[in-house]
Amino acid sequence: MILDFHIEYFTRWSEEVRVSGNLPELGNNLPDKAVPLHTSDGVQWELTLEVRVPTGTLVQYVYHIYRNGIEMRAEWNALPRIFRCCDTQQIYHLQDYWRDLPKLSHLYTSAFTDVLSAHRVRDAVPTRYSRGVCFKVYAPAVDSNHAVGICGNISALGEWDINRPLLMSDTDFPEWQAEIEADSSHLSVEYKFVLYNKVEKRVVAWEERSGNRRIELPPASEHETQVIAHSEIDFPLPCPKEAGVAIPVFSLRSESSFGIGDFGDLRRMVDWAVLTGLKIIQILPVNDTTRTHTWTDSYPYNAISIYALHPIYADLKQMGKLKNEEEQRHFDTLQSTLNALPALDYERVERTKWDFFRRLYAQEGEQTLATEKFLHFFETNKEWLQPYAAFCYLRDSYQTADFRQWHHNKVYSQEEIEALCETRSPQYDDIAFHYFIQYHLHRQLSATCRYARLHGIVLKGDIPIGISKDSVEAWKEPHYFNMNGQAGAPPDDFAIDGQNWGFPTYNWEVMAQDGYAWWMKRFRKMAEYFDAYRIDHILGFFRIWEIPVGESGLQGEFVPALPLTPQEIEEYGVHTLNGELFLPDHRIAECYHPAIAARRSDAYQALSKTEKEAFDRLYEEFFYQRHNDFWRDEAMKKLPALTQSTRMLACGEDLGMIPACVPQVMNELHILTLEIQRMPKDPSQTFGIPAKYPYLSVNTFSTHDMSTLRGWWEEDAAQTLRFYNDVLGQPGTPPAVATTEICEQILRMNLAGNSLFCIFSLQDWLSIDGQLRNPDTAAERINVPSDSRNYWRYRMHLTLEQLMAADEWNEKIRQLIKEGTMSASLQP
């Protein structure tokens, strides 16, 4: 088979176009093995390759730009170019265009193509001809009740008769394709794409484009096909808007729960979402956080592995039953006792589940580990699974996850860990025990994710910005981290003294050397389970608040940064380097950062009016202007490749001190922002205006780091009064508690906003029903960021079975969602 590549690209001096793909002749998807194209004018690039592939092979490929042998950029490849080989004797002339990030890139993510807009039943591959012209075009917004068609000036395209369009196949949705038989003479073709309603069997819209498309087709020979690729087309279609629910897995409760929510409960949550018309279920991180086997491990953002799932989320019923009936009755009794508790008893649940795991492993571990399915799982995940299992064994042997205190293996050695994990090793059974648990967790979460996709529900995961300093990654790959610094956040609405999360910061310079492979693997592992994800503290990809070990959040500084020299400070009119006003840079001698809390200090109060004005100008310019271009460049080194490394929909948690470059970058990369009505980003606003939110955003009223809607209403009487009068338009004094009517009005307002997704916490959805809402408002809060020892133990006070049976409430949610999504505007 001959592949004849053609692409137009205006290159600069010393640049060249290359192509890589999934064939040996195309470098087996390795960019450094990409094959150069040729040009005579620096614009039109061509390459003819003979490839050996069987009929039916799906060829994938992507174009790159190289300069002096170094890759400078690659085209958008989150959804690879694909081409189906239907005849090994054919010559395919591929007429391509350079693909940048599509205007509607969110519609190309798996959240849409595989879930929300999925075409469950696909058309067949279109008829192929020995002399053919194949048209290909992207139209991700076209649903399964419609098809893309072509109307044109030749007989095969209906001769402009809209009753005879050539209908295209969605076999490779969101790409559409159709083929016509080519002529043996030169042919000028004019055409336009149309939207065809398959139910009504008629054309309902023409593509929004001035003028017709035109191509000149040369005389066709036998066994030659012209493949004409088009960019996405615009039809006058409404923007999708969807609603969702946010709930941590540990907070779920069903009649089958074991004192904590599990992956079986997550599947039951899918059933409730389907019943109510919700389309997204957002959860907190589910990676293993087991450091101490105590309640402090309840913190879901302090993972000991970026790959391993938390054993506490295992559904014991799915794992199996103990053959010893007395032992099984013992666990059944404990299940009832623990599940009746109003909140999570982390230590009792964890201890009980580990006891069950050991008994079940003794009963059937050997047989499970010999199965083909387990062996496939092990080989696919061995790179992380083996070090993780060894780490867990050593953690429990030494009774600490702090590997610096271990007598042996405190420094990771691949050779030593391989020996430790050998099947002949005395420790093998204790290590393989952790393989067994992870295998069951993977099967359970994978099954739940498949179930969610099949039922049109997007599972949205959460990628923490940090890792535990006592983690597998810190042990195995310490070169990726700065272990003498801790990540946190400067003072904000969550914590007036800042936050110290205790995570090591990233050594981005080292990570860049291998193309951020560590992050790429992390994202790709997550994509096995989720179709959308929340990037925790996305500001960390621009800069991180780094705090010296042992210090509070107030002693931090942004890294990387452009610290001030003493001369620059003098030029602002500030003539002191007082330690309350300035902190020395952690890395560069004789350079300084204004202290984040300087304006609350005695030293600031002692300044004259002129000196205060000078310091204020320095402070504002340093934190909000000086670094804009610098931090933008930092983010653009990382985020484009990372967010496009999978087909998940990227959503950023962009709260806190937000420099101007952050919304610019997120908009450019089509990363959804987070909008919270009670926490507006515009300093001129007291409350956000949902109708004015950017379309590519997620809006909500409360997050896991905040009080619930009802809790917020009771926190600040003056604030509640302003919201009641100015936002809800109600005169007089507000009620002391948020009534169901008030809660419904707030939810309705946000649902009608401009955001792509509107996701409320389960607690806020419950707030609209007086019978179902929790009588104890304070019990609904999940986390208090200012409390570094917060116990993450909230559980819903009702079971999922009770939610399923709450007909009146479920109908109200369905109606609210229907009204909110009806406000969708046309595609942006």
Coordinates of N, CA and C in Angstrom, one line a residue, residues 292-448:
T292 N -0.2 5.7 58.2 CA -0.1 5.4 59.6 C -1.2 4.4 60.1
H293 N -2.1 4.0 59.2 CA -3.3 3.2 59.6 C -4.1 3.8 60.7
T294 N -4.1 5.2 60.7 CA -4.9 5.9 61.7 C -5.8 6.9 60.9
W295 N -6.7 7.6 61.7 CA -7.6 8.5 61.0 C -6.9 9.6 60.2
T296 N -5.7 9.9 60.6 CA -5.0 11.0 59.8 C -4.8 10.6 58.3
D297 N -5.0 9.3 58.0 CA -4.9 8.9 56.6 C -6.2 9.2 55.9
S298 N -7.2 9.8 56.5 CA -8.4 10.1 55.9 C -8.3 11.3 54.9
Y299 N -7.1 12.0 55.0 CA -6.9 13.2 54.1 C -6.6 12.6 52.7
P300 N -7.5 12.8 51.7 CA -7.4 12.2 50.4 C -6.4 12.8 49.5
Y301 N -5.8 13.9 49.8 CA -4.8 14.6 49.0 C -3.4 14.3 49.3
N302 N -3.2 13.4 50.3 CA -1.8 13.1 50.7 C -1.5 11.6 50.3
A303 N -1.5 11.4 49.0 CA -1.4 10.0 48.5 C 0.1 9.4 48.7
I304 N 0.1 8.1 49.0 CA 1.5 7.5 49.0 C 1.8 6.9 47.7
S305 N 0.8 7.0 46.7 CA 1.1 6.5 45.4 C 0.1 7.2 44.4
I306 N 0.7 7.7 43.3 CA -0.2 8.4 42.3 C -0.9 7.4 41.4
Y307 N -0.7 6.1 41.6 CA -1.3 5.1 40.8 C -2.2 4.1 41.6
A308 N -1.8 3.7 42.8 CA -2.5 2.7 43.6 C -3.9 3.3 44.1
L309 N -4.9 2.5 44.1 CA -6.2 2.9 44.6 C -6.2 2.6 46.1
H310 N -7.1 3.3 46.8 CA -7.1 3.1 48.3 C -7.9 1.8 48.6
P311 N -7.2 0.9 49.4 CA -7.9 -0.3 49.8 C -9.2 -0.1 50.5
I312 N -9.4 1.0 51.2 CA -10.6 1.2 52.0 C -11.8 1.3 51.1
Y313 N -11.6 1.6 49.8 CA -12.8 1.7 48.9 C -13.2 0.4 48.3
A314 N -12.6 -0.7 48.7 CA -13.0 -2.0 48.1 C -14.4 -2.4 48.6
D315 N -15.2 -2.9 47.7 CA -16.5 -3.4 48.0 C -16.3 -4.9 48.4
L316 N -16.4 -5.2 49.7 CA -16.1 -6.5 50.1 C -17.0 -7.6 49.5
K317 N -18.3 -7.2 49.3 CA -19.2 -8.2 48.7 C -18.8 -8.6 47.3
Q318 N -18.2 -7.6 46.5 CA -17.7 -8.0 45.2 C -16.5 -8.8 45.3
M319 N -15.7 -8.7 46.3 CA -14.4 -9.5 46.4 C -14.7 -10.9 46.7
G320 N -15.8 -11.2 47.4 CA -16.1 -12.6 47.7 C -16.5 -12.8 49.1
K321 N -16.9 -14.1 49.4 CA -17.3 -14.4 50.8 C -16.2 -15.4 51.4
L322 N -16.1 -15.3 52.7 CA -15.3 -16.3 53.4 C -16.0 -17.6 53.5
K323 N -15.3 -18.7 53.3 CA -15.9 -20.0 53.3 C -16.2 -20.4 54.8
N324 N -15.5 -19.9 55.7 CA -15.7 -20.1 57.1 C -17.0 -19.3 57.5
E325 N -18.1 -19.9 57.7 CA -19.4 -19.2 57.9 C -19.4 -18.4 59.2
E326 N -18.7 -18.8 60.2 CA -18.7 -18.1 61.4 C -17.9 -16.8 61.2
E327 N -16.8 -16.9 60.5 CA -16.0 -15.7 60.2 C -16.8 -14.7 59.4
Q328 N -17.5 -15.2 58.4 CA -18.3 -14.4 57.5 C -19.4 -13.7 58.3
R329 N -20.1 -14.4 59.2 CA -21.1 -13.8 60.1 C -20.5 -12.7 60.9
H330 N -19.3 -12.9 61.4 CA -18.6 -11.8 62.2 C -18.5 -10.5 61.4
F331 N -18.1 -10.7 60.1 CA -17.9 -9.5 59.3 C -19.3 -8.9 58.9
D332 N -20.3 -9.7 58.7 CA -21.6 -9.2 58.4 C -22.1 -8.4 59.6
T333 N -21.9 -8.8 60.8 CA -22.3 -8.1 62.0 C -21.6 -6.7 62.1
L334 N -20.3 -6.8 61.8 CA -19.5 -5.5 61.9 C -20.0 -4.5 60.8
Q335 N -20.4 -5.1 59.6 CA -20.9 -4.2 58.6 C -22.1 -3.5 59.0
S336 N -23.0 -4.1 59.7 CA -24.2 -3.5 60.1 C -23.9 -2.4 61.2
T337 N -23.0 -2.8 62.1 CA -22.6 -1.8 63.2 C -21.9 -0.6 62.6
L338 N -21.0 -0.8 61.8 CA -20.2 0.4 61.3 C -21.0 1.2 60.3
N339 N -21.9 0.6 59.6 CA -22.7 1.4 58.6 C -23.8 2.2 59.3
A340 N -24.1 1.8 60.6 CA -25.2 2.6 61.3 C -24.6 3.9 61.9
L341 N -23.3 4.0 61.9 CA -22.7 5.2 62.5 C -23.0 6.5 61.7
P342 N -23.2 7.6 62.3 CA -23.6 8.8 61.6 C -22.4 9.3 60.7
A343 N -21.2 9.1 61.2 CA -20.0 9.6 60.5 C -19.0 8.4 60.3
L344 N -18.0 8.6 59.5 CA -17.0 7.6 59.3 C -16.1 7.4 60.5
D345 N -16.0 6.1 60.9 CA -15.0 5.8 61.9 C -13.8 5.1 61.1
Y346 N -12.9 6.0 60.7 CA -11.9 5.5 59.7 C -11.1 4.4 60.2
E347 N -10.7 4.5 61.5 CA -9.7 3.4 62.0 C -10.4 2.1 62.1
R348 N -11.6 2.1 62.6 CA -12.3 0.8 62.8 C -12.6 0.2 61.4
V349 N -13.1 1.0 60.5 CA -13.4 0.5 59.1 C -12.1 0.0 58.5
E350 N -11.0 0.7 58.6 CA -9.8 0.3 57.9 C -9.2 -1.0 58.5
R351 N -9.3 -1.0 59.8 CA -8.8 -2.2 60.5 C -9.6 -3.5 60.2
T352 N -10.9 -3.3 60.1 CA -11.8 -4.4 59.8 C -11.6 -4.9 58.3
K353 N -11.5 -3.9 57.4 CA -11.3 -4.3 56.0 C -9.9 -5.0 55.8
W354 N -8.9 -4.5 56.4 CA -7.6 -5.2 56.3 C -7.7 -6.6 56.8
D355 N -8.4 -6.8 57.9 CA -8.6 -8.2 58.5 C -9.3 -9.1 57.4
F356 N -10.3 -8.5 56.8 CA -11.0 -9.3 55.8 C -10.1 -9.6 54.6
F357 N -9.3 -8.6 54.2 CA -8.4 -8.8 53.0 C -7.5 -10.0 53.3
R358 N -6.9 -10.0 54.5 CA -5.9 -11.1 54.8 C -6.6 -12.5 54.8
R359 N -7.8 -12.5 55.4 CA -8.5 -13.8 55.4 C -8.8 -14.3 54.0
L360 N -9.3 -13.3 53.2 CA -9.7 -13.7 51.8 C -8.5 -14.1 51.0
Y361 N -7.4 -13.4 51.2 CA -6.1 -13.7 50.5 C -5.6 -15.1 50.8
A362 N -5.7 -15.4 52.1 CA -5.3 -16.8 52.6 C -6.2 -17.8 51.9
Q363 N -7.4 -17.5 51.7 CA -8.4 -18.4 51.2 C -8.2 -18.6 49.7
E364 N -8.0 -17.5 48.9 CA -8.0 -17.7 47.4 C -7.0 -16.8 46.7
G365 N -6.0 -16.3 47.5 CA -5.0 -15.5 46.8 C -4.2 -16.2 45.8
E366 N -3.8 -17.4 46.1 CA -2.9 -18.2 45.2 C -3.6 -18.5 43.9
Q367 N -4.9 -18.8 44.0 CA -5.6 -19.1 42.7 C -5.8 -17.8 41.9
T368 N -6.1 -16.7 42.6 CA -6.4 -15.5 41.9 C -5.1 -15.0 41.1
L369 N -4.0 -15.1 41.8 CA -2.7 -14.7 41.2 C -2.2 -15.5 40.1
A370 N -2.9 -16.7 39.9 CA -2.5 -17.6 38.8 C -3.4 -17.4 37.6
T371 N -4.4 -16.5 37.7 CA -5.4 -16.4 36.6 C -4.8 -15.5 35.5
E372 N -5.2 -15.7 34.3 CA -4.8 -14.9 33.1 C -5.1 -13.4 33.3
K373 N -6.3 -13.1 33.8 CA -6.7 -11.7 34.0 C -5.7 -11.0 35.0
F374 N -5.4 -11.7 36.1 CA -4.5 -11.1 37.0 C -3.1 -10.9 36.4
L375 N -2.6 -11.9 35.7 CA -1.3 -11.8 35.1 C -1.2 -10.7 34.1
H376 N -2.3 -10.5 33.4 CA -2.3 -9.3 32.4 C -2.3 -8.0 33.2
F377 N -3.1 -7.9 34.3 CA -3.1 -6.7 35.1 C -1.7 -6.5 35.7
F378 N -1.0 -7.5 36.1 CA 0.3 -7.3 36.7 C 1.3 -6.9 35.7
E379 N 1.3 -7.5 34.6 CA 2.3 -7.1 33.5 C 2.1 -5.6 33.0
T380 N 0.8 -5.3 32.9 CA 0.5 -3.9 32.4 C 0.8 -2.9 33.5
N381 N 0.8 -3.2 34.7 CA 1.0 -2.2 35.8 C 2.3 -2.5 36.6
K382 N 3.1 -3.4 36.2 CA 4.3 -3.8 37.0 C 5.2 -2.6 37.4
E383 N 5.3 -1.6 36.5 CA 6.3 -0.5 36.7 C 6.0 0.2 38.0
W384 N 4.7 0.4 38.3 CA 4.4 1.0 39.6 C 3.9 0.1 40.7
L385 N 3.3 -1.1 40.3 CA 2.7 -2.0 41.2 C 3.7 -2.6 42.1
Q386 N 4.8 -3.1 41.5 CA 5.9 -3.8 42.3 C 6.5 -2.9 43.3
P387 N 7.0 -1.6 43.0 CA 7.5 -0.7 44.0 C 6.5 -0.4 45.1
Y388 N 5.2 -0.2 44.7 CA 4.2 0.1 45.6 C 4.0 -1.0 46.6
A389 N 3.9 -2.2 46.1 CA 3.7 -3.4 47.0 C 4.9 -3.6 48.0
A390 N 6.1 -3.4 47.4 CA 7.3 -3.5 48.3 C 7.2 -2.4 49.4
F391 N 6.8 -1.1 49.0 CA 6.8 0.0 49.9 C 5.8 -0.3 51.0
C392 N 4.6 -0.9 50.7 CA 3.6 -1.2 51.7 C 4.1 -2.3 52.6
Y393 N 4.8 -3.3 52.1 CA 5.4 -4.3 53.0 C 6.4 -3.7 53.9
L394 N 7.3 -2.9 53.4 CA 8.3 -2.2 54.3 C 7.7 -1.3 55.2
R395 N 6.7 -0.5 54.8 CA 6.0 0.4 55.7 C 5.4 -0.3 56.9
D396 N 4.8 -1.5 56.7 CA 4.2 -2.2 57.8 C 5.2 -3.0 58.6
S397 N 6.3 -3.4 57.9 CA 7.3 -4.1 58.7 C 8.0 -3.2 59.6
Y398 N 8.3 -1.9 59.2 CA 9.0 -1.0 60.0 C 8.0 -0.1 60.8
Q399 N 6.7 -0.3 60.6 CA 5.7 0.5 61.2 C 5.8 2.0 61.0
T400 N 6.3 2.4 59.9 CA 6.3 3.8 59.5 C 6.4 3.9 58.0
A401 N 5.8 4.9 57.4 CA 5.9 5.2 56.0 C 7.1 6.1 55.7
D402 N 7.7 6.6 56.7 CA 8.9 7.5 56.5 C 10.1 6.6 56.2
F403 N 10.4 6.4 54.9 CA 11.4 5.4 54.5 C 12.8 5.9 55.0
R404 N 12.9 7.1 55.4 CA 14.2 7.6 55.9 C 14.6 6.9 57.2
Q405 N 13.6 6.3 57.9 CA 13.8 5.6 59.2 C 14.0 4.1 59.0
W406 N 13.8 3.6 57.8 CA 13.9 2.2 57.6 C 15.4 1.8 57.8
H407 N 15.6 0.6 58.3 CA 17.0 0.1 58.5 C 17.6 -0.3 57.2
H408 N 16.8 -0.9 56.3 CA 17.2 -1.3 55.0 C 16.3 -0.7 53.9
N409 N 16.7 -0.6 52.7 CA 15.9 -0.1 51.6 C 15.5 1.3 51.8
K410 N 16.1 2.1 52.6 CA 15.7 3.5 52.8 C 16.0 4.3 51.5
V411 N 17.0 3.8 50.7 CA 17.3 4.4 49.4 C 16.9 3.3 48.4
Y412 N 16.0 3.8 47.5 CA 15.4 2.8 46.5 C 16.5 2.3 45.6
S413 N 16.5 0.9 45.5 CA 17.3 0.2 44.5 C 16.5 -0.7 43.7
Q414 N 16.4 -0.5 42.4 CA 15.6 -1.4 41.6 C 16.0 -2.8 41.7
E415 N 17.3 -3.1 41.7 CA 17.8 -4.4 41.8 C 17.4 -5.1 43.2
E416 N 17.5 -4.4 44.3 CA 17.1 -4.9 45.6 C 15.6 -5.2 45.6
I417 N 14.8 -4.2 45.1 CA 13.3 -4.4 45.1 C 12.9 -5.6 44.2
E418 N 13.6 -5.8 43.1 CA 13.3 -6.9 42.2 C 13.5 -8.2 43.0
A419 N 14.6 -8.2 43.7 CA 15.0 -9.4 44.5 C 13.9 -9.7 45.6
L420 N 13.5 -8.6 46.3 CA 12.5 -8.7 47.3 C 11.2 -9.2 46.8
C421 N 10.9 -8.9 45.6 CA 9.6 -9.3 45.0 C 9.6 -10.6 44.2
E422 N 10.8 -11.3 44.2 CA 10.9 -12.6 43.5 C 9.9 -13.5 44.2
T423 N 9.3 -14.4 43.3 CA 8.4 -15.4 43.9 C 9.0 -16.3 44.9
R424 N 10.4 -16.5 44.8 CA 11.1 -17.4 45.7 C 11.5 -16.6 47.0
S425 N 11.2 -15.3 47.0 CA 11.6 -14.5 48.2 C 10.8 -14.9 49.4
P426 N 11.3 -14.9 50.6 CA 10.5 -15.2 51.8 C 9.4 -14.2 52.0
Q427 N 9.6 -13.0 51.5 CA 8.6 -11.9 51.7 C 7.6 -11.9 50.6
Y428 N 7.7 -12.8 49.6 CA 6.8 -12.6 48.4 C 5.4 -12.6 48.8
D429 N 4.9 -13.5 49.7 CA 3.5 -13.6 50.0 C 3.0 -12.3 50.6
D430 N 3.8 -11.7 51.5 CA 3.4 -10.4 52.1 C 3.3 -9.3 51.0
I431 N 4.1 -9.4 50.0 CA 4.1 -8.4 49.0 C 3.0 -8.6 48.0
A432 N 2.8 -9.9 47.6 CA 1.8 -10.2 46.6 C 0.4 -10.0 47.2
F433 N 0.3 -9.9 48.5 CA -1.0 -9.6 49.1 C -1.5 -8.2 48.6
H434 N -0.6 -7.3 48.4 CA -0.9 -6.0 48.0 C -1.3 -6.0 46.5
Y435 N -0.6 -6.9 45.7 CA -1.0 -7.1 44.3 C -2.5 -7.5 44.3
F436 N -2.8 -8.4 45.1 CA -4.2 -9.0 45.2 C -5.2 -7.9 45.5
I437 N -5.0 -7.0 46.4 CA -5.9 -6.0 46.8 C -6.1 -5.0 45.6
Q438 N -4.9 -4.6 45.0 CA -5.0 -3.6 43.9 C -5.7 -4.2 42.7
Y439 N -5.6 -5.5 42.5 CA -6.2 -6.2 41.4 C -7.8 -6.1 41.6
H440 N -8.2 -6.3 42.8 CA -9.7 -6.3 43.0 C -10.2 -4.8 42.9
L441 N -9.4 -3.9 43.4 CA -9.8 -2.5 43.3 C -9.9 -2.0 41.9
H442 N -8.9 -2.4 41.1 CA -8.9 -2.1 39.7 C -10.1 -2.6 38.9
R443 N -10.4 -3.9 39.2 CA -11.6 -4.5 38.6 C -12.9 -3.8 39.0
Q444 N -13.0 -3.5 40.2 CA -14.2 -2.8 40.7 C -14.4 -1.4 40.1
L445 N -13.4 -0.6 40.2 CA -13.5 0.7 39.7 C -13.7 0.7 38.2
S446 N -13.0 -0.2 37.5 CA -13.1 -0.3 36.0 C -14.5 -0.6 35.7
A447 N -15.1 -1.6 36.4 CA -16.5 -2.0 36.1 C -17.5 -0.9 36.3
T448 N -17.3 -0.1 37.4 CA -18.1 1.0 37.7 C -18.0 2.1 36.6

